Structures are given as C-alpha cells and as structure tokens.
CSV table of C-alpha atoms in Angstrom, one decimal:
chain,number,residue,atom,x,y,z
P,1,UNK,CA,104.5,-25.5,38.6
P,2,UNK,CA,106.3,-28.5,39.9
P,3,UNK,CA,106.9,-32.1,39.1
P,4,UNK,CA,107.4,-35.3,40.6
P,5,UNK,CA,109.1,-38.3,39.0
P,6,UNK,CA,109.1,-42.0,39.7
P,7,UNK,CA,111.6,-44.1,37.7
P,8,UNK,CA,111.7,-47.7,37.4
P,9,UNK,CA,113.9,-50.0,35.0
P,10,UNK,CA,110.8,-50.0,32.4
P,11,UNK,CA,108.9,-46.9,32.8
P,12,UNK,CA,109.0,-43.3,34.3
P,13,UNK,CA,105.9,-41.8,36.0
P,14,UNK,CA,105.2,-38.0,36.0
P,15,UNK,CA,103.1,-36.0,38.1
P,16,UNK,CA,102.7,-32.2,37.2
P,17,UNK,CA,101.1,-30.2,39.6
P,18,UNK,CA,99.9,-26.6,38.9
P,19,UNK,CA,96.3,-25.5,39.0
P,20,UNK,CA,95.4,-29.2,38.3
P,21,UNK,CA,97.2,-32.4,39.0
P,22,UNK,CA,98.0,-34.5,35.7
P,23,UNK,CA,99.9,-37.8,35.9
P,24,UNK,CA,101.6,-39.6,33.1
P,25,UNK,CA,103.7,-42.9,32.3
P,26,UNK,CA,106.4,-43.1,29.6
P,27,UNK,CA,108.9,-45.6,28.7
P,28,UNK,CA,111.6,-43.5,27.5
P,29,UNK,CA,113.2,-40.6,29.4
P,30,UNK,CA,113.0,-38.2,26.0
P,31,UNK,CA,109.3,-38.7,25.9
P,32,UNK,CA,108.9,-37.4,29.4
P,33,UNK,CA,111.1,-34.6,28.7
P,34,UNK,CA,109.3,-33.6,25.6
P,35,UNK,CA,106.1,-33.6,27.6
P,36,UNK,CA,107.2,-31.7,30.7
P,37,UNK,CA,105.9,-28.1,30.8
P,38,UNK,CA,108.0,-25.5,32.4
P,39,UNK,CA,108.4,-26.0,36.2
P,40,UNK,CA,110.1,-24.6,39.1
P,41,UNK,CA,111.1,-27.8,40.9
P,42,UNK,CA,111.5,-31.5,39.8
P,43,UNK,CA,111.4,-34.0,42.4
P,44,UNK,CA,113.0,-37.3,41.2
P,45,UNK,CA,112.9,-40.5,43.5
P,46,UNK,CA,116.6,-41.5,42.9
P,47,UNK,CA,119.9,-39.8,42.9
P,48,UNK,CA,121.3,-38.7,39.7
P,49,UNK,CA,124.9,-38.9,40.8
P,50,UNK,CA,126.6,-40.9,43.4
P,51,UNK,CA,128.9,-39.0,45.8
P,52,UNK,CA,130.6,-39.3,49.0
P,53,UNK,CA,128.3,-36.6,50.6
P,54,UNK,CA,125.1,-38.4,49.5
P,55,UNK,CA,126.4,-41.8,51.2
P,56,UNK,CA,126.9,-39.8,54.5
P,57,UNK,CA,123.5,-38.0,54.1
P,58,UNK,CA,122.1,-41.6,53.5
P,59,UNK,CA,123.5,-42.6,56.9
P,60,UNK,CA,122.1,-39.6,58.6
P,61,UNK,CA,118.5,-41.0,57.3
P,62,UNK,CA,119.0,-44.3,58.7
P,63,UNK,CA,120.3,-42.9,62.1
P,64,UNK,CA,117.0,-40.8,62.2
P,65,UNK,CA,115.0,-44.2,61.6
P,66,UNK,CA,114.1,-43.7,58.1
P,67,UNK,CA,113.8,-46.7,55.7
P,68,UNK,CA,114.8,-46.3,52.3
P,69,UNK,CA,116.8,-47.8,49.3
P,70,UNK,CA,120.5,-46.2,49.3
P,71,UNK,CA,121.4,-45.0,45.6
P,72,UNK,CA,124.3,-47.4,45.5
P,73,UNK,CA,121.7,-50.2,45.4
P,74,UNK,CA,120.2,-49.1,42.3
P,75,UNK,CA,123.0,-48.1,39.9
P,76,UNK,CA,120.9,-48.5,36.9
P,77,UNK,CA,118.2,-46.1,38.2
P,78,UNK,CA,120.7,-43.7,39.2
P,79,UNK,CA,122.2,-43.8,35.6
P,80,UNK,CA,118.5,-43.2,34.1
P,81,UNK,CA,118.2,-40.2,36.5
P,82,UNK,CA,121.7,-38.7,35.3
P,83,UNK,CA,120.3,-39.2,31.8
P,84,UNK,CA,117.0,-37.7,32.5
P,85,UNK,CA,118.7,-34.6,34.5
P,86,UNK,CA,121.2,-34.0,31.6
P,87,UNK,CA,118.2,-34.1,29.1
P,88,UNK,CA,116.4,-31.6,30.9
P,89,UNK,CA,119.0,-29.2,31.3
P,90,UNK,CA,120.1,-29.6,27.8
P,91,UNK,CA,116.6,-28.7,26.7
P,92,UNK,CA,117.1,-25.5,28.7
P,93,UNK,CA,114.9,-26.3,32.0
P,94,UNK,CA,116.1,-24.1,34.5
P,95,UNK,CA,114.6,-25.6,37.7
P,96,UNK,CA,115.6,-26.9,41.0
P,97,UNK,CA,116.1,-30.7,41.0
P,98,UNK,CA,115.5,-32.5,44.3
P,99,UNK,CA,115.9,-36.1,45.6
P,100,UNK,CA,112.8,-37.5,47.2
P,101,UNK,CA,112.0,-40.9,48.6
P,102,UNK,CA,108.2,-42.0,48.3
P,103,UNK,CA,108.2,-43.9,51.5
P,104,UNK,CA,109.8,-41.2,53.5
P,105,UNK,CA,107.3,-38.5,52.0
P,106,UNK,CA,104.4,-41.0,52.7
P,107,UNK,CA,105.5,-41.5,56.4
P,108,UNK,CA,106.2,-37.9,57.0
P,109,UNK,CA,102.9,-36.5,55.4
P,110,UNK,CA,100.7,-39.4,56.4
P,111,UNK,CA,99.8,-39.9,53.0
P,112,UNK,CA,99.3,-43.7,52.3
P,113,UNK,CA,96.1,-43.6,50.1
P,114,UNK,CA,94.4,-41.6,47.5
P,115,UNK,CA,92.0,-40.3,50.1
P,116,UNK,CA,94.9,-38.8,52.0
P,117,UNK,CA,95.8,-37.0,48.5
P,118,UNK,CA,92.3,-36.0,48.3
P,119,UNK,CA,92.5,-34.3,51.9
P,120,UNK,CA,95.4,-32.2,50.6
P,121,UNK,CA,93.0,-30.8,48.0
P,122,UNK,CA,94.2,-32.9,45.1
P,123,UNK,CA,92.0,-34.5,42.3
P,124,UNK,CA,93.3,-38.1,42.2
P,125,UNK,CA,91.1,-39.3,39.4
P,126,UNK,CA,94.0,-39.3,37.1
P,127,UNK,CA,96.3,-41.8,38.9
P,128,UNK,CA,96.1,-45.1,37.6
P,129,UNK,CA,99.0,-47.0,39.1
P,130,UNK,CA,101.3,-47.3,42.2
P,131,UNK,CA,104.1,-45.5,39.9
P,132,UNK,CA,101.8,-42.4,39.3
P,133,UNK,CA,100.8,-42.2,43.1
P,134,UNK,CA,104.8,-42.2,44.0
P,135,UNK,CA,105.2,-39.4,41.2
P,136,UNK,CA,102.3,-37.4,42.9
P,137,UNK,CA,104.1,-37.8,46.3
P,138,UNK,CA,107.1,-36.3,44.5
P,139,UNK,CA,105.1,-33.4,43.4
P,140,UNK,CA,103.6,-32.9,47.0
P,141,UNK,CA,107.3,-33.0,48.2
P,142,UNK,CA,108.5,-30.5,45.7
P,143,UNK,CA,105.7,-28.1,46.8
P,144,UNK,CA,106.8,-28.5,50.5
P,145,UNK,CA,110.5,-27.7,49.1
P,146,UNK,CA,109.0,-24.6,47.3
P,147,UNK,CA,107.3,-23.5,50.3
P,148,UNK,CA,110.6,-24.2,52.5
P,149,UNK,CA,108.9,-26.7,54.7
P,150,UNK,CA,111.5,-29.3,54.4
P,151,UNK,CA,114.8,-30.6,55.7
P,152,UNK,CA,117.5,-31.6,53.3
P,153,UNK,CA,119.4,-34.6,54.2
P,154,UNK,CA,120.4,-35.8,50.6
P,155,UNK,CA,116.9,-36.7,50.4
P,156,UNK,CA,114.3,-33.9,50.8
P,157,UNK,CA,112.2,-34.7,53.9
P,158,UNK,CA,109.0,-32.6,54.1
P,159,UNK,CA,108.1,-31.3,57.5
P,160,UNK,CA,105.7,-33.8,59.1
P,161,UNK,CA,102.0,-33.3,59.2
P,162,UNK,CA,101.8,-35.8,62.0
P,163,UNK,CA,100.8,-33.6,65.2
C-alpha cells in the first residue's frame, strides 16, 4: 500500500492506494497520521527539510525545463511537512518518504483530469477537490517509485508515459 499527501497551509489531503483508492482531507497533521494505514511509500508534495543538495537538485529540474515551486519559497509548508514526517516516524512508520510535485507528475504522466486517472485503472469517485486530486498524483508517483520507474532529482519524477 502507498500514499500521496498534498499539504496546504490550512489542510492536508491524503490518497491511499492499495486494492482501492481512498482519499481524505484533514486540518491537522496528527489526524492524518492517526488515519494512515501501514504503507510502504509516502509521497509528499513539499520538502521536509531544506538542504544545499535539494537546492542543487531543484536547479537541475529547472535546467531540464520543469516548472515547480522551490522549497525555499514555501518555508511554512516545509515546517508542516517536517512535523508530519517526524510524527509518522515517531508512530513507527517504517516506509520510504519521497518528494513529488503534482505539476511535474501530471506533465510526465499526461494526467490532467479524472478521466486520465480512470485510464490508469483508478476509481476516482472518491475525489472531491483539487487537493485530493494532487494527493492521488502523489500516490501514483509513489507507485512509479515503488516499481523503480522514476528519476530522483530531489523530486521524484516518474518515467514519462508520453510516447
């Protein structure tokens, strides 16, 4: 089982992908942590720590033509992500944590709508917001990571489905 998380200042959105796809919305990190089942990979849409290496990786993404918001531009979300990862580790989650970007994953996988998610075999009837849609993109990215179909540039970039 894998998960994707979209963080905002107000809410966090969770998509859990196992046999079925389930999506959730929470205000507090602790509520998300208490609801998350045991997973192998958690994809989060922001960095959970700032480092010089991440900045270099982000420059590489820009050089390759990817458009995204660098972590240093979102210090409050980085703090929230750091808190979330620490909570998960404290609760005993022994999983891989990866960073994804919904825009990059959407472009690489040509997934811009619920219809495109359906074409990947996902039941999208549970998606009720753009935050949940982005969390699902995170879960899909986590699946590509799990299947070793990605490039790690500080942000996990799934292998393109564009011919």
